[in-house]
Every structure is written in structure tokens, then in C-alpha cells.
């Protein structure tokens, strides 16, 4: 994964994104595993809780797995243009409606962020306190979330009307204007990865011993 | 030709009828202006004329909508798309939100129609050229100004090549140059035979562009006639519509005791 991230030039954003993605679960895993896992080697004690070496080992093992999952997702997101992905899915037979929903979901994120920022600024201009302590921030959240949700719903209705007027609901295939470049090497690599995955699943089912990260 | 006969409409979940006994005809190549106060029923009339009400949003429609002599009752929505195009006032909500360039955005409609790629490309180029916005082709739709976005929306409609256009305040976010461009494009389309219903508060634009103007008040068509007659109608203010500036100027001159005909241009 590191090789792929380096060749794509996304090592730093990948590490940052992976850490951020796994951080909430990391905190709970560390707390729960280190202090509640039964073990013979007690490292230190806080109140009624013993931090055990076995707990630390289990937490480390879980975190490595978590980081691997979040890094895989992060690498995919950082190196794949969502529009290109959706377009290619449609070219491979996925329904245009599904492709639209997938693309709209991905593209909605920056739009929502922009809208929330605009609403936050306009609410601040009218005296809403959105800075300061946690309580003030929480209190300031509701007048922002409400308008964001309501305007988003209104927009969805208008957008669906506009799309209908552009024959969105017409059944049948579309002739796409673009095709993603797909070299022979990329095809071979894809089949190879699929074969390795299949082999790993079969090995697991039939009980062939595999190297395990401990 | 698009014809509404004795049309009434009620939104889904509401008891109140918002359109009553509307009779309106758009002849081929005709630009008909539609004016009225806010909440008069103009936008609802646009939705009905384009088949979106009740086709997409539900509700109860009475009366008859005919397009080129064909009764459109019960037709699927995608059949309306090539016959009537509709544009609303906010470009942000009309752009699909899934395309990376203006070219892709304008191509979306023709692609939905299942047209061959070559024809889609030709239509997109023609639509962009008609509005003079070829330079925007590679721009990201989300980053456009309101005016540019509206021009892209209209280009997206033009690429569908409908015989009828329903435009609900299409120049609301345009600067004077953008308004002029849209006006010019609409004029060219009308010359080519496209019928248009143009909702506008900018009566100067209607004065310059339309041959007929209809007035809606409380969901009823209260006037329908040649543009000069309607736009000079003394009841226009009472209907919540501001007359064009030439009419207001003429009235101001007359009120000052001068003869408008003798005031130098």
C-alpha cells in the first residue's frame, strides 16, 4: 500500500486521512482493550482498572487492522476521481439511475460543506455565537443544521424537476461520451488481484495456514 | 403548438385549487410573456405546461394539455422532455451536480435521450454557441457565477431541442449583458419555430421580446392579448406588475403636464 501511495504521491494526505478516519474508534479500542482485557502482566493501575500487557498487544493488533482498512479506503478515495468511477460503472452496465445517485452522494459533500459555511456566516452576522466553548458551539449548531437540512431538501426537489425535464427518467441505455483508459497491464493486474483474493478465501475455508500479523 | 384548455390544478395534500379555468395557447414561434404578482400561480402554471405537475410532483389536474395536437394526459415524463423544456430561476438547483465540466452538463440531457455520441457532441457545441458561452465548456459548473450558471441551464435545454420552452424568470440572476444574450437566443429560437412561455418581472424584456402577454392573478388568467395593449393596461399595477420603463416614463411626463410625444428621445 505504501508503494502505491508513494507512486501516486499521496503518502502524507493518506496518513492524515487514515489517522483521522480511525481516530474515534482508536480511542475507544485503546481504552476498552488496555483496561478491560484480562492478563497476567499488569503494567499500571488506574483506580479499579488494570492496564495489562495482553490488553496493549490486543489493542495494537486491532489498531493495525483498523489502520489497514482506513488506509485502503483513503487510498481509494485519494486516487480515484468519483465521477470517473461512476462513469466507468455505468459503462460496465450499472443503471444510470444508480450511477447518478452514487455520483450525487459523493458530490453532495462539498456542496453541503459550502452551504453550511454560508449559513454559518449569515447566522453569525445576525448575532449567533458559533465560537468559544463547547456549550456555545453546540448551542450554535441547531440554527445552522436546520436551514442546511431544509434548503437541501428543497434543492433536491427542484433538482429532480430539472432532471426530469432533461429526460432523466427515460428508460434504456445511454451513449456515453467518455471511456476510461484501461491498458492491458491494468486488466492483468485486476484479474491477478481477484485471483489472489479468491485464493485467500479458499485457503481460509479449507484451513491452509496463512501468515498472520501479530 | 402548446395548448392549455380549461386547466385547473391543486397541489398534492392541499385542498385549495391554485389554478382555475386557464386557457392559454402558444403558437409555434411565438414568445408569450406571463406576468403576475408573487404567489399568483405563474410558477405552477409553468409546471403544468411542462408536464411536471402532476407528472412529477403529483396533485390533481383538471382540463387538458395538448402539445402539437396530442393530448398529453397520462404520457410518461420523459416524453415531455423532448417537447417542452423548462428552466427555473435558480441555476444552482438546476445543474445536475454530478458533472465535472459545462460540456458534460449540457451533454447530460442528449445522453439521457440515448442519442449517438456524435449527435450529442454536435448538439452541445451548437447550444453553447447559440448563447455565446463556448469559452465556459471546460469550466466546473459548481464554480460558475449565477448568470453563467443560468446560461448553462438554458444551453442544457437547447441541447434537448424541444419545440416548446417554459422559462420561469430565466434572467432573474443575469446581468444586463447576460439578459441581452438570453433575449437574443430566445429571439433566434422563436424564429426557428420554438414556442415559448416566458415568466418575467422584467417587463422591459417582455416589451422587447414578446408578441403577447398574459396576466395571472389568484390563479386565474385575467388578461391575455398583444404585448403593447397588456403592458399599457392601467390595471397592471393593481395586478402587482410594474409596467415597462417606457410606459412609466410616459406617464411621469404626462403627469408633469407635458406631452410625451413631444419630449425628445
XYZ file of C-alpha atoms in Angstrom:
479
model
C 0.000 0.000 0.000
C 2.907 2.297 0.812
C 4.368 1.641 -2.641
C 1.067 2.544 -4.297
C 0.639 5.658 -2.151
C 4.207 6.774 -2.895
C 3.819 6.271 -6.632
C 0.570 8.272 -6.512
C 2.242 10.982 -4.401
C -0.401 10.818 -1.667
C 1.538 9.438 1.308
C 1.080 12.440 3.591
C -2.626 13.047 2.896
C -3.196 9.292 3.128
C -1.597 9.029 6.561
C -3.514 12.099 7.735
C -6.837 10.818 6.363
C -6.297 7.309 7.742
C -5.444 8.592 11.204
C -8.472 10.906 11.192
C -10.741 8.121 9.921
C -9.653 5.624 12.564
C -9.181 8.077 15.438
C -12.638 7.810 17.067
C -12.522 4.008 17.061
C -8.846 4.015 18.077
C -9.610 5.900 21.271
C -12.379 3.538 22.308
C -10.383 0.414 21.322
C -7.357 1.551 23.338
C -9.434 2.382 26.415
C -11.519 -0.784 26.292
C -8.715 -3.214 25.366
C -5.927 -1.910 27.579
C -8.012 -1.575 30.738
C -10.525 -4.395 30.457
C -8.623 -7.226 28.774
C -7.717 -9.888 31.265
C -3.979 -10.576 31.540
C -1.224 -11.683 33.819
C 1.221 -8.806 33.272
C -0.133 -5.631 34.876
C 1.679 -2.546 33.590
C -0.050 0.060 35.798
C -3.303 0.616 37.631
C -5.793 3.485 37.497
C -8.455 3.205 40.179
C -10.201 -0.137 39.758
C -8.712 -0.701 36.253
C -5.541 -2.655 35.467
C -3.673 -1.909 32.243
C -2.326 -5.258 31.072
C 0.375 -6.143 28.534
C -2.068 -8.520 26.877
C -4.529 -5.641 26.527
C -1.856 -3.449 24.924
C -0.950 -6.256 22.499
C -4.611 -6.800 21.578
C -5.170 -3.057 21.111
C -2.075 -2.783 18.896
C -3.215 -5.739 16.766
C -6.702 -4.248 16.364
C -5.318 -0.807 15.531
C -3.045 -2.175 12.815
C -6.074 -3.840 11.219
C -8.149 -0.676 11.589
C -5.392 1.417 10.066
C -5.078 -1.030 7.162
C -8.820 -0.758 6.469
C -8.938 3.033 6.722
C -5.752 3.376 4.647
C -7.286 1.181 1.929
C -10.396 3.356 1.859
C -8.279 6.509 1.992
C -6.038 5.360 -0.858
C -9.073 4.558 -2.989
C -10.701 7.942 -2.311
C -7.487 9.917 -2.811
C -6.551 8.270 -6.085
C -9.968 7.818 -7.721
C -11.990 10.568 -9.376
C -15.558 9.812 -8.214
C -17.045 10.982 -11.495
C -14.706 8.737 -13.465
C -15.626 5.818 -11.216
C -19.349 6.353 -11.707
C -18.942 6.817 -15.448
C -16.982 3.601 -15.698
C -19.522 1.735 -13.587
C -22.242 2.872 -15.953
C -20.156 1.815 -18.953
C -19.921 -1.626 -17.356
C -23.685 -1.939 -17.090
C -24.694 -0.268 -13.835
C -28.015 1.557 -14.287
C -27.757 5.309 -14.977
C -30.068 5.965 -12.020
C -27.786 4.118 -9.628
C -24.773 5.835 -11.172
C -26.451 9.227 -10.664
C -27.344 8.506 -7.055
C -23.776 7.353 -6.352
C -22.262 10.419 -8.034
C -24.737 12.826 -6.425
C -23.977 11.374 -2.999
C -20.247 11.863 -3.461
C -20.630 15.322 -4.965
C -23.111 16.429 -2.308
C -20.441 16.533 0.385
C -18.549 19.646 -0.775
C -21.853 21.347 -1.613
C -23.177 20.698 1.888
C -19.941 21.932 3.429
C -20.123 25.136 1.370
C -23.775 25.656 2.285
C -23.126 25.074 5.969
C -20.313 27.644 5.845
C -22.565 30.197 4.117
C -25.424 29.651 6.586
C -22.999 29.779 9.496
C -21.633 33.114 8.282
C -25.088 34.597 7.784
C -26.227 33.367 11.208
C -23.094 34.867 12.755
C -23.884 38.149 11.014
C -27.205 38.061 12.873
C -25.520 37.601 16.200
C -25.316 33.825 16.596
C -22.331 32.749 18.682
C -20.651 29.852 16.901
C -17.266 30.202 18.536
C -15.951 29.881 22.038
C -16.572 26.950 24.368
C -18.142 23.581 23.623
C -21.532 24.632 25.015
C -21.616 27.781 22.886
C -20.669 25.781 19.805
C -23.335 23.154 20.482
C -25.932 25.875 21.043
C -24.931 27.476 17.761
C -25.236 24.205 15.861
C -29.033 23.934 15.702
C -29.697 27.212 13.828
C -27.180 26.016 11.227
C -28.199 22.367 10.880
C -31.918 23.208 10.490
C -31.532 25.530 7.480
C -28.903 23.240 5.896
C -31.284 20.271 6.015
C -34.355 22.215 4.886
C -32.630 24.006 1.995
C -31.031 20.733 0.923
C -34.442 19.053 0.761
C -35.874 21.961 -1.249
C -32.921 21.807 -3.601
C -33.390 18.092 -4.115
C -36.993 18.670 -5.175
C -36.051 21.428 -7.639
C -33.143 19.408 -8.985
C -35.323 16.367 -9.567
C -37.742 18.543 -11.584
C -34.878 19.950 -13.634
C -33.529 16.454 -14.265
C -36.945 15.182 -15.319
C -37.070 17.938 -17.916
C -33.808 16.511 -19.251
C -35.274 13.026 -19.768
C -33.632 11.557 -16.688
C -36.437 9.026 -16.273
C -36.234 7.780 -19.852
C -35.667 4.028 -19.825
C -32.925 2.497 -21.947
C -29.186 2.782 -22.380
C -27.211 5.984 -22.859
C -24.321 6.501 -25.220
C -21.540 7.787 -23.008
C -19.126 10.325 -24.387
C -16.080 9.224 -22.443
C -14.397 5.928 -21.676
C -11.746 5.472 -19.041
C -8.364 4.410 -20.427
C -7.802 0.784 -19.495
C -4.448 -0.712 -20.503
C -3.661 -4.420 -20.847
C -1.414 -4.288 -17.772
C -4.206 -2.800 -15.692
C -6.549 -5.578 -16.783
C -3.952 -8.259 -15.950
C -3.347 -6.673 -12.536
C -7.069 -6.583 -11.800
C -7.519 -10.266 -12.659
C -4.420 -11.112 -10.642
C -5.760 -9.272 -7.580
C -9.117 -11.001 -7.940
C -7.366 -14.378 -8.218
C -5.260 -13.699 -5.099
C -8.367 -12.664 -3.179
C -10.184 -15.805 -4.275
C -7.175 -17.964 -3.334
C -7.040 -16.363 0.126
C -10.748 -17.019 0.703
C -10.403 -20.651 -0.430
C -7.283 -21.102 1.727
C -9.145 -19.745 4.709
C -12.117 -22.054 4.114
C -10.056 -25.221 3.646
C -7.803 -24.324 6.580
C -4.458 -23.712 4.869
C -2.239 -21.865 7.407
C -1.627 -18.253 6.367
C 0.874 -15.743 7.793
C -0.848 -13.655 10.461
C 0.174 -10.192 11.661
C 0.549 -10.385 15.414
C -48.273 24.382 -30.551
C -48.938 24.017 -26.845
C -52.481 24.480 -25.616
C -53.974 24.523 -22.124
C -57.745 24.237 -22.095
C -59.848 24.907 -19.027
C -56.949 23.869 -16.793
C -57.222 23.754 -13.017
C -54.629 22.422 -10.602
C -54.380 21.566 -6.937
C -51.128 20.568 -5.197
C -50.977 17.156 -3.538
C -52.049 17.360 0.091
C -53.773 20.737 -0.292
C -57.479 21.400 -0.506
C -57.131 24.759 -2.246
C -57.112 24.957 -6.019
C -54.214 27.183 -7.201
C -55.096 27.405 -10.896
C -58.603 27.926 -12.240
C -60.000 27.678 -15.770
C -56.752 28.525 -17.578
C -56.997 28.774 -21.349
C -53.678 29.564 -22.986
C -52.186 28.736 -26.366
C -48.573 29.060 -27.502
C -48.333 29.065 -31.278
C -45.158 27.865 -32.995
C -42.511 30.577 -32.961
C -44.443 32.729 -30.523
C -42.998 34.183 -27.327
C -45.744 34.736 -24.778
C -44.942 36.694 -21.642
C -46.546 35.701 -18.368
C -46.749 38.227 -15.548
C -48.427 38.484 -12.189
C -47.769 39.186 -8.542
C -45.840 36.757 -6.377
C -47.931 33.698 -5.443
C -50.314 34.438 -8.319
C -49.768 30.978 -9.809
C -47.173 31.689 -12.520
C -44.710 29.000 -11.462
C -47.489 26.463 -11.001
C -48.705 27.240 -14.498
C -45.142 26.606 -15.750
C -45.054 23.224 -14.009
C -48.407 22.268 -15.522
C -47.412 23.414 -19.018
C -44.228 21.346 -18.843
C -45.974 18.222 -17.575
C -44.082 18.234 -14.255
C -47.363 18.899 -12.461
C -48.817 16.434 -11.871
C -46.319 14.135 -13.684
C -43.502 14.565 -11.178
C -44.928 16.348 -8.157
C -48.391 14.823 -8.095
C -51.523 16.836 -7.410
C -54.821 16.984 -9.254
C -55.054 18.409 -12.751
C -58.302 19.146 -14.493
C -58.733 20.302 -18.064
C -56.496 19.415 -20.967
C -52.875 19.893 -22.027
C -52.180 19.360 -25.709
C -48.826 19.509 -27.432
C -48.788 19.645 -31.213
C -52.382 18.457 -31.197
C -51.729 15.454 -28.951
C -53.430 15.108 -25.593
C -50.619 14.646 -23.072
C -52.742 13.129 -20.310
C -51.052 10.028 -18.906
C -47.877 10.374 -21.002
C -44.635 9.420 -19.225
C -42.448 12.346 -18.184
C -39.580 11.536 -20.495
C -41.926 12.066 -23.438
C -42.378 15.660 -22.316
C -38.620 16.244 -22.231
C -38.178 16.486 -25.987
C -41.358 18.511 -26.403
C -41.222 21.035 -23.561
C -38.122 22.288 -21.825
C -38.393 24.162 -18.547
C -35.954 26.447 -16.749
C -36.387 27.846 -13.254
C -34.821 30.901 -11.691
C -32.117 29.315 -9.545
C -29.332 27.827 -11.671
C -27.691 26.133 -8.675
C -30.559 23.700 -8.278
C -30.968 23.035 -11.978
C -27.444 21.926 -12.646
C -27.159 18.190 -12.111
C -24.385 18.468 -9.535
C -22.625 15.387 -10.875
C -20.709 16.695 -13.864
C -17.167 17.995 -13.926
C -17.494 20.428 -16.812
C -20.070 22.596 -18.535
C -19.706 20.449 -21.657
C -20.677 17.328 -19.689
C -23.536 19.219 -18.040
C -25.061 20.288 -21.353
C -24.479 16.778 -22.746
C -26.439 15.142 -19.925
C -29.888 15.661 -21.500
C -28.997 14.431 -25.012
C -27.229 11.447 -23.427
C -30.381 10.658 -21.456
C -32.242 10.613 -24.753
C -29.935 7.811 -25.878
C -28.581 9.824 -28.810
C -25.391 8.667 -30.547
C -22.265 10.297 -29.085
C -21.570 12.257 -32.287
C -25.001 13.874 -32.253
C -24.728 14.666 -28.544
C -21.417 16.437 -29.152
C -22.872 18.390 -32.088
C -25.892 19.453 -30.033
C -23.754 20.568 -27.108
C -21.497 22.649 -29.348
C -24.499 24.227 -31.070
C -26.223 25.023 -27.764
C -23.105 26.628 -26.280
C -22.556 28.626 -29.466
C -26.183 29.834 -29.504
C -25.630 31.536 -26.162
C -22.038 32.570 -26.847
C -20.660 30.549 -23.944
C -18.257 28.197 -25.752
C -15.496 29.549 -23.500
C -17.223 28.021 -20.461
C -17.123 24.476 -21.884
C -14.265 23.269 -19.689
C -15.322 25.162 -16.545
C -16.619 23.341 -13.492
C -20.396 24.025 -13.225
C -20.239 24.481 -9.450
C -17.771 27.360 -9.846
C -19.874 29.432 -12.249
C -21.476 32.734 -11.339
C -25.284 32.858 -11.114
C -25.553 34.416 -14.556
C -23.173 31.971 -16.182
C -24.980 29.095 -14.464
C -28.322 30.229 -15.868
C -26.882 30.426 -19.366
C -25.606 26.857 -18.950
C -29.068 25.756 -17.792
C -30.639 27.295 -20.872
C -27.950 25.723 -23.070
C -28.816 22.363 -21.479
C -32.426 22.887 -22.528
C -31.475 23.968 -26.032
C -29.435 20.777 -26.436
C -32.654 18.807 -25.912
C -34.135 20.705 -28.899
C -37.665 20.934 -27.551
C -40.329 22.597 -29.692
C -41.591 24.495 -26.659
C -39.803 26.266 -23.828
C -41.212 27.302 -20.475
C -38.920 29.765 -18.763
C -39.686 30.775 -15.195
C -37.764 34.018 -14.613
C -34.699 32.822 -16.506
C -32.942 36.178 -16.276
C -33.515 36.735 -12.556
C -29.807 36.286 -11.807
C -28.376 37.690 -15.010
C -26.587 40.999 -15.504
C -27.733 43.248 -18.397
C -25.312 41.586 -20.824
C -26.453 38.107 -19.782
C -30.085 39.202 -20.105
C -29.360 40.569 -23.574
C -27.672 37.306 -24.599
C -30.575 35.209 -23.364
C -33.063 37.547 -25.033
C -31.179 37.288 -28.317
C -31.008 33.490 -28.059
C -34.742 33.292 -27.354
C -35.468 35.525 -30.340
C -33.409 33.224 -32.598
C -35.182 30.155 -31.222
C -38.565 31.725 -31.846
C -37.519 32.471 -35.429
C -36.706 28.778 -35.787
C -40.241 27.916 -34.660
C -39.859 27.304 -30.913
C -42.852 28.416 -28.875
C -42.068 29.988 -25.509
C -43.817 30.894 -22.309
C -41.655 33.449 -20.545
C -42.389 34.365 -16.934
C -40.695 37.642 -16.097
C -40.845 40.508 -13.660
C -38.594 42.452 -16.062
C -41.377 43.890 -18.193
C -38.833 45.800 -20.276
C -37.615 42.435 -21.547
C -41.163 41.314 -22.297
C -41.802 44.634 -24.043
C -38.828 43.989 -26.319
C -39.272 40.278 -26.846
C -42.870 39.129 -26.720
C -45.769 39.403 -29.105
C -48.325 38.520 -26.452
C -48.561 38.892 -22.700
C -50.874 37.075 -20.295
C -51.573 38.138 -16.732
C -52.255 35.744 -13.858
C -53.923 36.865 -10.643
C -55.065 34.495 -7.904
C -54.606 31.503 -10.191
C -56.799 32.889 -12.937
C -55.840 34.308 -16.310
C -57.217 37.843 -16.037
C -55.809 39.232 -19.280
C -54.255 37.885 -22.457
C -53.511 39.987 -25.504
C -50.945 41.763 -27.676
C -47.967 42.939 -25.612
C -48.390 46.683 -26.202
C -52.036 46.554 -25.093
C -51.423 44.498 -21.957
C -48.269 46.317 -20.895
C -50.062 49.656 -21.189
C -53.158 48.404 -19.384
C -53.861 50.735 -16.433
C -54.863 47.736 -14.294
C -51.320 46.321 -14.466
C -50.255 47.949 -11.170
C -53.319 46.556 -9.428
C -52.331 43.090 -10.654
C -48.953 43.543 -8.959
C -46.976 44.113 -12.150
C -44.721 47.066 -12.820
C -45.201 48.440 -16.345
C -42.130 48.753 -18.613
C -39.940 51.811 -18.091
C -41.085 53.481 -21.347
C -44.692 53.363 -20.117
C -43.770 54.634 -16.655
C -41.680 57.416 -18.175
C -44.510 58.393 -20.492
C -46.916 58.525 -17.560
C -44.486 60.578 -15.490
C -44.088 63.044 -18.343
C -47.847 63.266 -18.785
C -48.311 63.722 -15.044
C -45.876 66.640 -15.195
C -48.197 68.302 -17.681
C -46.059 67.620 -20.740
C -46.911 65.789 -23.915
C -44.875 62.538 -24.056
C -44.992 62.608 -27.851
C -43.203 65.965 -27.886
C -40.425 65.034 -25.469
C -37.203 64.420 -27.436
C -35.918 60.833 -27.272
